[in-house]
Amino acid sequence: MEENFQPFTTQLLKNPLSFSDLVEKGAEFELDMSHQNHTSDLGLDSESDYEDAEDVDNEELRSPWTHSFEELRALMSEINEHIYKRITRTGHVDRDAVPIKARVFVRYSGYWEGESAPFDSSLLRGTKFEFETGQGTVVEGLEAAVRTMRPYEQAEFIISYKLLFGELGCPPRIKPKADALFKVEVIDYSLIGDAEGIDAIPKEDRDKFCVVYPKAQDLHLHGKDCVKRGSYRNAVTAFERAVSSLNYCRMANDEEEHKQTELLITLNTNLMIVYNKLNKPKRACIMMKALRHLTVDNPSCKALFQEGRALAALGEYDLARKAFLQAQSKQPENKEISDEIISMNKRISKYKEATRDLWTRALSVNNSKPEVRKTAAQLEKEAKEQDFKDSMEDLIRQFKNASDQKVTFSRKTFSDAQFDTTCKLAKEYNLKLTLSPVQEDVLTLSKPDVKSA
């Protein structure tokens, strides 16, 4: 027998509800009676502006309408025969409605007719919900409703069962042949571009700027979307393909040449950012050479800042400081640039001090023996390795004295040298360090088995 939701009572599910599963193959639901907070990892950045589910006010989850849908439809505007809409907060008028091929972030709650509690809500998972339009990852009716909205807009929709879960539904929670009321907020969206569109250009048109340029813009958008999701290697591929396609074009006039140059500057600047994130400073410096050519040796503040970071990673502290100073001349009030300059000054001072100390010790031992001078990068590397060893040894000592029998961590967080150091310390403290045969990234540090007497 179907259970009824009680007014003002939040019903949590043990597992999140997937619209696509419901439509394609159905799903079973189980209530979480433990009243614990369960969140769903949607692959978003941890810097979320939204509170956990346990902090959601029940009033916010309550249905805005508990009377008949027929009465509510009379207060709404008809979008089409299957969707009715009522705007409760106007969106940004200077932004277009959510388009096709966009990554959109929403908060939503869905209600059955006459019921005050939602059958599903992103608020219960403590996060905003993200999906790509045009990919069929949510039910047709919800995407169609979202596509009518602008960023910041809040609206209510009555959506026909024909665009939701069909005639069968998925009892007991998803009712058969049931229309639903959705309360939706569009937080924002970003264009994701078409990564494959450039491949569809006929071979004879691949040198025509008017044909290639829109596709290169799509690749640029796709690359930016990859960066937002932390997929930096895919971002590099998209940006580099766009650069290559633009460089192959023949320009018909000055206007096309100007548009090509502007997009190439943007793409190469983005490549510098991504290469720095991938710890490939040499590639970032190569991109800077292209930018200096494109800008007639007048790169942007952003490019100079990224060049400074790349040079610092290469141990070229004086050159890095020079790049940061050039960036500061373009944006004197930028605190991030000022902080980098202060950091460079400290590194240079530390390097000079270490160099003096090294030569003093070398000459005091034997003036006749030449000493190989270490670079700033080598000295900094040695200092970082020693800091890591000291920190890891302290953690291992605390673990050995604690009551816990094992602790796990990710192999990816350590370089090869740091991993070797950890192995040696584990052996030194008579601990066991093992790599999971199932999850290759998982390392387990455990104490030796204690045999009972």
Coordinates of C-alpha atoms in Angstrom, one line a residue:
M1 CA 0.0 0.0 0.0
E2 CA 1.4 3.4 -1.0
E3 CA 2.5 5.6 1.9
N4 CA 1.4 9.2 2.0
F5 CA 3.8 12.1 2.6
Q6 CA 2.9 14.1 5.7
P7 CA 2.9 17.9 5.5
F8 CA 6.1 19.6 6.5
T9 CA 7.9 16.2 6.6
T10 CA 11.0 15.6 4.6
Q11 CA 11.3 12.1 3.1
L12 CA 14.9 11.2 2.2
L13 CA 15.8 8.5 -0.2
K14 CA 18.8 6.2 0.4
N15 CA 19.9 6.7 -3.2
P16 CA 19.3 9.8 -5.5
L17 CA 16.5 9.6 -8.0
S18 CA 17.6 9.4 -11.7
F19 CA 15.1 10.6 -14.2
S20 CA 16.8 8.8 -17.1
D21 CA 16.6 5.4 -15.2
L22 CA 13.0 6.0 -14.4
V23 CA 12.1 6.6 -18.0
E24 CA 14.2 3.9 -19.6
K25 CA 14.1 0.9 -17.2
G26 CA 12.4 2.1 -14.0
A27 CA 13.8 2.1 -10.5
E28 CA 13.1 1.0 -6.9
F29 CA 13.0 3.5 -4.0
E30 CA 14.0 2.9 -0.4
L31 CA 13.4 5.5 2.3
D32 CA 16.3 6.5 4.5
M33 CA 14.9 6.3 8.0
S34 CA 18.2 7.0 9.8
H35 CA 17.7 10.8 9.2
Q36 CA 21.3 11.1 8.3
N37 CA 22.6 13.5 5.6
H38 CA 23.2 11.8 2.3
T39 CA 24.8 13.8 -0.5
S40 CA 25.3 13.0 -4.2
D41 CA 28.6 13.7 -5.8
L42 CA 27.7 15.5 -9.1
G43 CA 31.3 16.2 -10.0
L44 CA 31.1 19.8 -9.0
D45 CA 33.8 21.9 -7.4
S46 CA 33.8 21.8 -3.6
E47 CA 33.3 25.5 -3.4
S48 CA 29.6 25.3 -3.4
D49 CA 27.4 28.1 -2.2
Y50 CA 24.7 25.7 -1.1
E51 CA 24.2 24.2 2.3
D52 CA 23.9 20.5 3.2
A53 CA 20.6 18.8 3.1
E54 CA 20.3 18.9 6.9
D55 CA 20.3 22.7 6.8
V56 CA 17.4 22.9 4.2
D57 CA 14.4 24.5 5.7
N58 CA 11.3 22.3 5.4
E59 CA 9.3 25.4 4.4
E60 CA 11.6 25.6 1.3
L61 CA 10.8 22.0 0.4
R62 CA 7.0 22.4 0.8
S63 CA 5.0 22.5 -2.4
P64 CA 3.9 26.0 -3.4
W65 CA 0.5 24.6 -4.4
T66 CA -1.5 21.8 -2.8
H67 CA -4.9 22.4 -4.6
S68 CA -5.9 21.0 -7.9
F69 CA -3.5 21.5 -10.9
E70 CA -6.5 22.7 -12.9
E71 CA -6.8 25.8 -10.7
L72 CA -3.1 26.4 -10.9
R73 CA -3.1 26.1 -14.7
A74 CA -5.5 29.0 -14.9
L75 CA -2.9 31.2 -13.2
M76 CA -0.1 30.2 -15.5
S77 CA 1.0 30.9 -19.1
E78 CA 0.8 28.1 -21.6
I79 CA 4.2 27.2 -23.1
N80 CA 2.7 24.4 -25.2
E81 CA 0.0 21.8 -24.7
H82 CA 2.2 19.9 -22.2
I83 CA 3.8 22.6 -20.2
Y84 CA 2.4 25.6 -18.2
K85 CA 4.6 28.2 -16.5
R86 CA 4.4 30.8 -13.8
I87 CA 7.4 33.1 -13.1
T88 CA 8.1 33.7 -9.5
R89 CA 11.3 35.6 -9.9
T90 CA 12.5 37.4 -13.0
G91 CA 15.8 36.3 -14.5
H92 CA 18.6 38.5 -15.8
V93 CA 17.1 40.4 -18.8
D94 CA 20.5 40.8 -20.4
R95 CA 21.0 37.1 -20.6
D96 CA 19.3 34.8 -23.1
A97 CA 17.3 31.8 -22.1
V98 CA 19.1 28.5 -21.6
P99 CA 20.2 27.3 -25.1
I100 CA 21.0 23.9 -26.6
K101 CA 24.5 22.7 -25.9
A102 CA 24.9 24.4 -22.6
R103 CA 25.9 23.2 -19.1
V104 CA 23.1 24.4 -16.8
F105 CA 23.1 24.5 -13.0
V106 CA 19.6 24.4 -11.4
R107 CA 17.9 23.7 -8.1
Y108 CA 14.5 22.0 -8.4
S109 CA 11.8 20.2 -6.5
G110 CA 9.0 18.0 -8.0
Y111 CA 5.6 17.5 -6.5
W112 CA 2.5 15.3 -7.2
E113 CA -0.9 17.0 -7.3
G114 CA -2.3 17.6 -3.8
E115 CA 0.9 16.7 -2.0
S116 CA 3.0 19.1 0.0
A117 CA 6.3 17.2 0.1
P118 CA 8.5 16.6 -3.0
F119 CA 8.9 13.2 -4.6
D120 CA 12.4 14.4 -5.6
S121 CA 14.4 17.5 -4.9
S122 CA 18.0 18.6 -5.5
L123 CA 17.8 20.3 -2.1
L124 CA 17.7 16.9 -0.5
R125 CA 21.1 16.1 -1.9
G126 CA 22.6 19.3 -0.6
T127 CA 23.8 20.6 -4.0
K128 CA 22.9 22.2 -7.2
F129 CA 22.0 19.9 -10.1
E130 CA 24.0 20.1 -13.3
F131 CA 23.2 18.7 -16.8
E132 CA 24.0 19.3 -20.4
T133 CA 21.0 20.4 -22.6
G134 CA 20.4 18.4 -25.7
Q135 CA 21.9 15.2 -24.3
G136 CA 18.8 13.5 -23.0
T137 CA 20.2 13.1 -19.5
V138 CA 17.0 14.4 -17.8
V139 CA 13.4 13.9 -18.6
E140 CA 12.1 15.7 -21.7
G141 CA 9.7 17.9 -19.8
L142 CA 12.1 19.2 -17.2
E143 CA 14.7 20.1 -19.9
A144 CA 12.0 21.8 -22.0
A145 CA 11.0 23.9 -18.9
V146 CA 14.5 24.9 -18.1
R147 CA 15.1 25.9 -21.7
T148 CA 12.5 28.7 -21.2
M149 CA 14.3 30.2 -18.3
R150 CA 17.1 32.8 -17.9
P151 CA 19.9 32.8 -15.2
Y152 CA 18.6 33.8 -11.7
E153 CA 15.0 33.1 -12.8
Q154 CA 12.7 31.1 -10.6
A155 CA 9.5 29.6 -12.0
E156 CA 6.8 26.9 -11.4
F157 CA 5.8 24.5 -14.1
I158 CA 3.0 22.0 -14.5
I159 CA 4.4 19.3 -16.8
S160 CA 2.3 16.6 -18.5
Y161 CA 3.1 13.0 -17.7
K162 CA 3.6 12.6 -21.5
L163 CA 6.9 14.5 -21.1
L164 CA 7.8 13.0 -17.7
F165 CA 7.4 9.3 -16.8
G166 CA 4.7 8.2 -19.2
E167 CA 1.5 6.3 -18.5
L168 CA 3.2 3.5 -16.5
G169 CA 5.3 5.7 -14.1
C170 CA 7.3 3.7 -11.6
P171 CA 5.0 2.8 -8.6
P172 CA 4.9 3.3 -5.8
R173 CA 6.8 6.6 -5.7
I174 CA 6.3 7.6 -9.4
K175 CA 2.6 7.5 -10.0
P176 CA 1.3 6.3 -13.3
K177 CA -0.1 8.8 -15.8
A178 CA 0.5 11.6 -13.4
D179 CA 1.3 15.3 -14.2
A180 CA 3.8 17.0 -11.8
L181 CA 4.5 20.4 -10.5
F182 CA 8.1 21.5 -10.6
K183 CA 9.6 24.4 -8.8
V184 CA 12.8 25.4 -10.6
E185 CA 15.6 27.9 -10.2
V186 CA 18.2 28.4 -12.9
I187 CA 21.4 29.4 -11.2
D188 CA 23.5 29.9 -14.3
Y189 CA 24.6 28.2 -17.5
S190 CA 27.7 28.2 -19.7
L191 CA 28.0 27.3 -23.4
I192 CA 29.9 24.1 -24.0
G193 CA 30.4 24.4 -27.7
D194 CA 30.5 21.5 -30.3
A195 CA 33.8 19.6 -30.0
E196 CA 33.1 17.6 -33.1
G197 CA 31.7 20.3 -35.4
I198 CA 35.1 21.1 -36.9
D199 CA 35.4 17.5 -38.2
A200 CA 32.3 17.9 -40.3
I201 CA 33.8 20.7 -42.4
P202 CA 34.4 19.4 -46.0
K203 CA 38.1 19.2 -46.9
E204 CA 37.8 21.8 -49.6
D205 CA 36.4 24.4 -47.1
R206 CA 39.0 23.9 -44.3
D207 CA 41.0 26.9 -45.4
K208 CA 38.0 29.2 -45.6
F209 CA 38.0 31.5 -42.6
C210 CA 34.2 32.2 -42.8
V211 CA 33.6 28.4 -42.4
V212 CA 36.3 27.5 -39.9
Y213 CA 35.9 30.5 -37.5
P214 CA 32.5 29.5 -36.0
K215 CA 33.8 26.0 -35.5
A216 CA 37.0 27.3 -33.8
Q217 CA 34.8 29.3 -31.5
D218 CA 32.9 26.2 -30.6
L219 CA 36.1 24.4 -29.8
H220 CA 37.1 27.4 -27.6
L221 CA 33.8 27.1 -25.7
H222 CA 34.3 23.3 -25.3
G223 CA 37.9 23.9 -24.0
K224 CA 36.6 26.4 -21.4
D225 CA 34.0 24.0 -20.3
C226 CA 36.7 21.3 -19.9
V227 CA 38.7 23.7 -17.7
K228 CA 35.7 24.4 -15.5
R229 CA 35.3 20.6 -14.9
G230 CA 39.1 20.1 -14.3
S231 CA 39.5 18.1 -17.5
Y232 CA 42.7 20.0 -18.5
R233 CA 44.1 17.5 -21.0
N234 CA 40.9 17.6 -23.0
A235 CA 41.0 21.4 -22.8
V236 CA 44.5 21.4 -24.3
T237 CA 43.3 19.2 -27.1
A238 CA 40.3 21.6 -27.9
F239 CA 42.4 24.8 -27.7
E240 CA 45.2 23.3 -29.8
R241 CA 42.8 22.1 -32.5
A242 CA 41.2 25.5 -32.7
V243 CA 44.6 27.2 -33.1
S244 CA 45.7 24.7 -35.8
S245 CA 42.4 25.2 -37.7
L246 CA 42.7 29.0 -37.6
N247 CA 46.4 29.0 -38.7
Y248 CA 45.5 26.9 -41.7
C249 CA 42.9 29.5 -42.9
R250 CA 43.3 32.1 -45.7
M251 CA 41.9 35.5 -44.8
A252 CA 39.9 37.4 -47.3
N253 CA 40.3 40.9 -45.8
D254 CA 41.6 42.8 -42.8
E255 CA 38.4 42.2 -40.8
E256 CA 38.9 38.4 -41.0
E257 CA 42.6 38.8 -40.1
H258 CA 41.7 40.9 -37.0
K259 CA 39.1 38.3 -35.8
Q260 CA 41.6 35.5 -36.4
T261 CA 44.3 37.3 -34.3
E262 CA 41.9 38.1 -31.5
L263 CA 40.8 34.5 -31.2
L264 CA 44.4 33.2 -31.4
I265 CA 45.4 35.5 -28.6
T266 CA 42.6 34.2 -26.4
L267 CA 43.4 30.5 -27.3
N268 CA 47.1 30.8 -26.6
T269 CA 46.5 32.6 -23.3
N270 CA 44.1 29.9 -22.3
L271 CA 46.7 27.3 -23.3
M272 CA 49.3 29.0 -21.0
I273 CA 46.8 28.7 -18.1
V274 CA 46.1 25.0 -18.7
Y275 CA 49.8 24.1 -19.3
N276 CA 50.6 25.7 -15.9
K277 CA 47.9 23.7 -14.3
L278 CA 49.3 20.5 -15.9
N279 CA 52.8 21.4 -14.6
K280 CA 54.2 21.9 -18.1
P281 CA 55.9 25.3 -17.7
K282 CA 58.0 24.9 -20.9
R283 CA 54.9 24.5 -23.0
A284 CA 53.5 27.6 -21.4
C285 CA 56.6 29.6 -22.3
I286 CA 56.3 28.4 -25.9
M287 CA 52.7 29.8 -26.0
M288 CA 54.1 33.1 -24.7
K289 CA 56.4 33.3 -27.7
A290 CA 53.4 33.0 -30.0
L291 CA 51.5 35.6 -28.0
R292 CA 54.4 38.1 -28.2
H293 CA 54.3 37.6 -32.0
L294 CA 50.5 38.1 -32.2
T295 CA 50.5 41.1 -29.9
V296 CA 53.7 42.7 -31.3
D297 CA 55.4 42.1 -28.0
N298 CA 52.6 43.6 -26.0
P299 CA 51.0 40.6 -24.2
S300 CA 48.2 41.0 -21.8
C301 CA 48.5 41.2 -18.0
K302 CA 47.0 37.7 -17.8
A303 CA 49.6 36.3 -20.2
L304 CA 52.5 38.0 -18.3
F305 CA 51.2 36.6 -15.0
Q306 CA 51.1 33.1 -16.4
E307 CA 54.6 33.5 -17.9
G308 CA 55.8 34.5 -14.4
R309 CA 54.3 31.3 -12.9
A310 CA 55.9 29.2 -15.7
L311 CA 59.3 30.7 -15.2
A312 CA 59.1 30.3 -11.4
A313 CA 58.3 26.7 -11.9
L314 CA 61.4 26.4 -14.1
G315 CA 63.5 28.0 -11.3
E316 CA 64.1 31.2 -13.3
Y317 CA 63.2 33.4 -10.4
D318 CA 64.7 36.7 -11.7
L319 CA 62.9 36.3 -15.1
A320 CA 59.7 35.3 -13.3
R321 CA 60.0 38.5 -11.1
K322 CA 60.5 40.6 -14.2
A323 CA 57.3 39.1 -15.8
F324 CA 55.3 39.7 -12.7
L325 CA 56.5 43.3 -12.5
Q326 CA 55.4 43.8 -16.1
A327 CA 52.0 42.4 -15.3
Q328 CA 51.8 44.7 -12.3
S329 CA 52.5 47.7 -14.5
K330 CA 49.3 46.9 -16.4
Q331 CA 47.2 46.2 -13.2
P332 CA 48.8 48.0 -10.3
E333 CA 46.0 47.2 -7.8
N334 CA 46.0 43.5 -8.5
K335 CA 46.7 41.8 -5.1
E336 CA 47.4 38.4 -6.6
I337 CA 50.3 39.8 -8.7
S338 CA 51.6 41.7 -5.7
D339 CA 51.6 38.5 -3.7
E340 CA 53.5 36.7 -6.4
I341 CA 56.2 39.4 -6.5
I342 CA 56.6 39.2 -2.7
S343 CA 56.9 35.4 -3.0
M344 CA 59.5 35.8 -5.8
N345 CA 61.5 38.3 -3.7
K346 CA 61.6 35.8 -0.8
R347 CA 62.6 32.9 -3.1
I348 CA 65.4 35.0 -4.6
S349 CA 66.7 36.0 -1.2
K350 CA 66.5 32.5 0.0
Y351 CA 68.3 31.2 -3.0
K352 CA 71.1 33.8 -2.7
E353 CA 71.5 33.0 1.0
A354 CA 71.6 29.2 0.3
T355 CA 74.1 29.8 -2.5
R356 CA 76.4 31.8 -0.2
D357 CA 76.2 29.2 2.5
L358 CA 76.9 26.4 0.1
W359 CA 80.0 28.1 -1.3
T360 CA 81.2 29.0 2.2
R361 CA 81.0 25.4 3.3
A362 CA 82.6 24.2 0.1
L363 CA 85.6 26.5 0.3
S364 CA 86.1 25.9 3.9
V365 CA 86.5 22.1 3.3
N366 CA 88.8 22.3 0.4
N367 CA 89.6 25.4 -1.6
S368 CA 91.2 23.3 -4.4
K369 CA 88.2 21.1 -5.1
P370 CA 85.6 22.7 -7.4
E371 CA 82.0 22.4 -6.2
V372 CA 79.1 22.0 -8.6
R373 CA 76.8 24.9 -8.1
K374 CA 73.2 23.9 -7.5
T375 CA 70.4 25.7 -9.2
A376 CA 67.6 27.5 -7.4
A377 CA 65.2 24.8 -8.5
Q378 CA 67.4 22.0 -7.1
L379 CA 67.8 23.8 -3.8
E380 CA 64.1 24.3 -3.5
K381 CA 63.4 20.7 -4.5
E382 CA 65.7 19.4 -1.7
A383 CA 64.0 21.7 0.8
K384 CA 60.6 20.5 -0.3
E385 CA 61.7 16.8 -0.1
Q386 CA 63.0 17.3 3.5
D387 CA 59.8 19.1 4.5
F388 CA 57.7 16.2 3.1
K389 CA 59.9 13.6 4.9
D390 CA 59.6 15.5 8.2
S391 CA 55.8 15.9 7.8
M392 CA 55.2 12.3 6.8
E393 CA 57.4 10.9 9.6
D394 CA 55.4 12.9 12.1
L395 CA 52.1 11.5 10.6
I396 CA 53.4 7.9 10.7
R397 CA 54.6 8.3 14.3
Q398 CA 51.2 9.6 15.3
F399 CA 49.5 6.7 13.5
K400 CA 51.8 4.1 15.1
N401 CA 50.9 5.5 18.6
A402 CA 47.1 5.7 17.8
S403 CA 44.5 2.9 18.2
D404 CA 43.7 2.8 14.5
Q405 CA 44.9 -0.3 12.7
K406 CA 45.0 1.2 9.2
V407 CA 44.6 4.3 7.1
T408 CA 44.1 4.8 3.4
F409 CA 45.1 7.6 1.0
S410 CA 45.6 8.2 -2.7
R411 CA 48.7 7.3 -4.5
K412 CA 48.2 10.2 -7.0
T413 CA 48.8 12.7 -4.2
F414 CA 52.5 11.7 -4.1
S415 CA 55.3 12.0 -6.6
D416 CA 57.5 9.0 -7.2
A417 CA 60.2 10.4 -4.9
Q418 CA 57.6 11.1 -2.1
F419 CA 56.2 7.6 -2.5
D420 CA 59.7 6.1 -2.1
T421 CA 60.2 8.2 1.0
T422 CA 56.9 7.0 2.4
C423 CA 57.9 3.3 1.8
K424 CA 61.2 3.7 3.6
L425 CA 59.5 5.4 6.6
A426 CA 56.9 2.7 6.8
K427 CA 59.6 0.0 6.8
E428 CA 61.6 2.0 9.4
Y429 CA 58.6 2.1 11.7
N430 CA 57.7 -1.6 11.1
L431 CA 54.5 -0.7 9.3
K432 CA 53.0 -2.3 6.1
L433 CA 52.3 -0.2 3.0
T434 CA 50.2 -1.9 0.3
L435 CA 48.6 -0.9 -3.0
S436 CA 45.1 -2.1 -3.6
P437 CA 44.8 -4.7 -6.4
V438 CA 41.2 -3.5 -7.2
Q439 CA 41.7 0.3 -6.9
E440 CA 45.1 1.1 -8.2
D441 CA 45.1 4.5 -6.7
V442 CA 44.4 3.4 -3.1
L443 CA 47.3 2.9 -0.7
T444 CA 46.8 1.4 2.7
L445 CA 49.2 1.9 5.7
S446 CA 48.6 -0.8 8.3
K447 CA 50.1 -2.1 11.5
P448 CA 51.4 -5.7 11.7
D449 CA 48.9 -8.3 12.8
V450 CA 48.9 -8.9 16.6
K451 CA 48.6 -12.6 17.4
S452 CA 46.6 -13.5 20.4
A453 CA 48.4 -15.4 23.2

